[in-house]
Amino acid sequence: MALMLRDWAGIEKASSHSGRRSLITNVIHKQKKSVKIAQKIAGHVNPSTTLIYEEPPEEVLEDALFNLE
């Protein structure tokens, strides 16, 4: 997986975990699915393991700060 990400996608610091992290983060943030769904996809037994991926991306934090009323 790491070789594919480095060679095909040009992601220099890719690891085998990069693709997995990308998938789970996408499920939670872009697809707006629950952590429980992401937990099942990831095969995590403990939901606290999946909660790591719920951390909001930097651009979401910036957007929230710029849209204050």
Tab-separated table of C-alpha atoms in Angstrom:
chain	number	residue	atom	x	y	z
A	1	MET	CA	0.000	0.000	0.000
A	2	ALA	CA	2.787	2.411	0.907
A	3	LEU	CA	4.533	1.776	-2.423
A	4	MET	CA	1.324	2.441	-4.360
A	5	LEU	CA	0.712	5.696	-2.498
A	6	ARG	CA	4.293	6.836	-3.037
A	7	ASP	CA	4.689	5.735	-6.646
A	8	TRP	CA	1.199	6.193	-8.071
A	9	ALA	CA	-0.171	9.064	-6.005
A	10	GLY	CA	3.123	10.845	-5.381
A	11	ILE	CA	2.593	10.952	-1.627
A	12	GLU	CA	6.170	11.027	-0.412
A	13	LYS	CA	5.692	10.159	3.258
A	14	ALA	CA	3.016	7.517	2.723
A	15	SER	CA	2.773	4.455	4.880
A	16	SER	CA	0.515	1.446	4.847
A	17	HIS	CA	-1.578	3.274	7.426
A	18	SER	CA	-1.998	6.395	5.238
A	19	GLY	CA	-4.646	4.851	2.995
A	20	ARG	CA	-6.541	3.415	5.938
A	21	ARG	CA	-6.453	6.757	7.750
A	22	SER	CA	-7.637	8.526	4.607
A	23	LEU	CA	-10.548	6.129	4.171
A	24	ILE	CA	-11.808	6.372	7.752
A	25	THR	CA	-11.392	10.157	7.862
A	26	ASN	CA	-13.316	10.421	4.583
A	27	VAL	CA	-16.160	8.266	5.910
A	28	ILE	CA	-16.529	10.454	9.000
A	29	HIS	CA	-15.929	13.940	7.585
A	30	LYS	CA	-16.817	13.918	3.894
A	31	GLN	CA	-19.526	11.262	3.860
A	32	LYS	CA	-20.836	12.431	7.261
A	33	LYS	CA	-21.262	8.859	8.502
A	34	SER	CA	-21.273	8.034	12.200
A	35	VAL	CA	-18.213	6.919	14.100
A	36	LYS	CA	-20.006	3.599	14.617
A	37	ILE	CA	-20.102	3.056	10.820
A	38	ALA	CA	-16.419	4.009	10.545
A	39	GLN	CA	-15.625	1.658	13.443
A	40	LYS	CA	-17.260	-1.253	11.615
A	41	ILE	CA	-15.409	-0.455	8.365
A	42	ALA	CA	-12.080	-0.205	10.190
A	43	GLY	CA	-12.706	-3.366	12.168
A	44	HIS	CA	-11.994	-1.630	15.459
A	45	VAL	CA	-13.299	-3.440	18.529
A	46	ASN	CA	-13.172	-0.349	20.724
A	47	PRO	CA	-14.880	2.849	19.479
A	48	SER	CA	-12.235	4.977	21.217
A	49	THR	CA	-9.746	3.713	18.619
A	50	THR	CA	-11.965	5.116	15.856
A	51	LEU	CA	-12.521	8.440	17.625
A	52	ILE	CA	-8.950	9.399	16.724
A	53	TYR	CA	-10.196	9.871	13.150
A	54	GLU	CA	-12.997	12.177	14.244
A	55	GLU	CA	-10.505	14.983	14.871
A	56	PRO	CA	-11.661	17.763	12.521
A	57	PRO	CA	-9.376	18.661	9.614
A	58	GLU	CA	-7.605	22.028	9.829
A	59	GLU	CA	-9.737	23.563	7.049
A	60	VAL	CA	-12.936	22.735	8.963
A	61	LEU	CA	-11.618	24.534	12.037
A	62	GLU	CA	-10.623	27.560	9.951
A	63	ASP	CA	-14.023	27.628	8.261
A	64	ALA	CA	-15.788	27.556	11.641
A	65	LEU	CA	-13.733	30.510	12.884
A	66	PHE	CA	-14.288	32.596	9.742
A	67	ASN	CA	-18.063	32.028	9.807
A	68	LEU	CA	-18.713	33.334	13.305
A	69	GLU	CA	-21.689	35.650	13.596
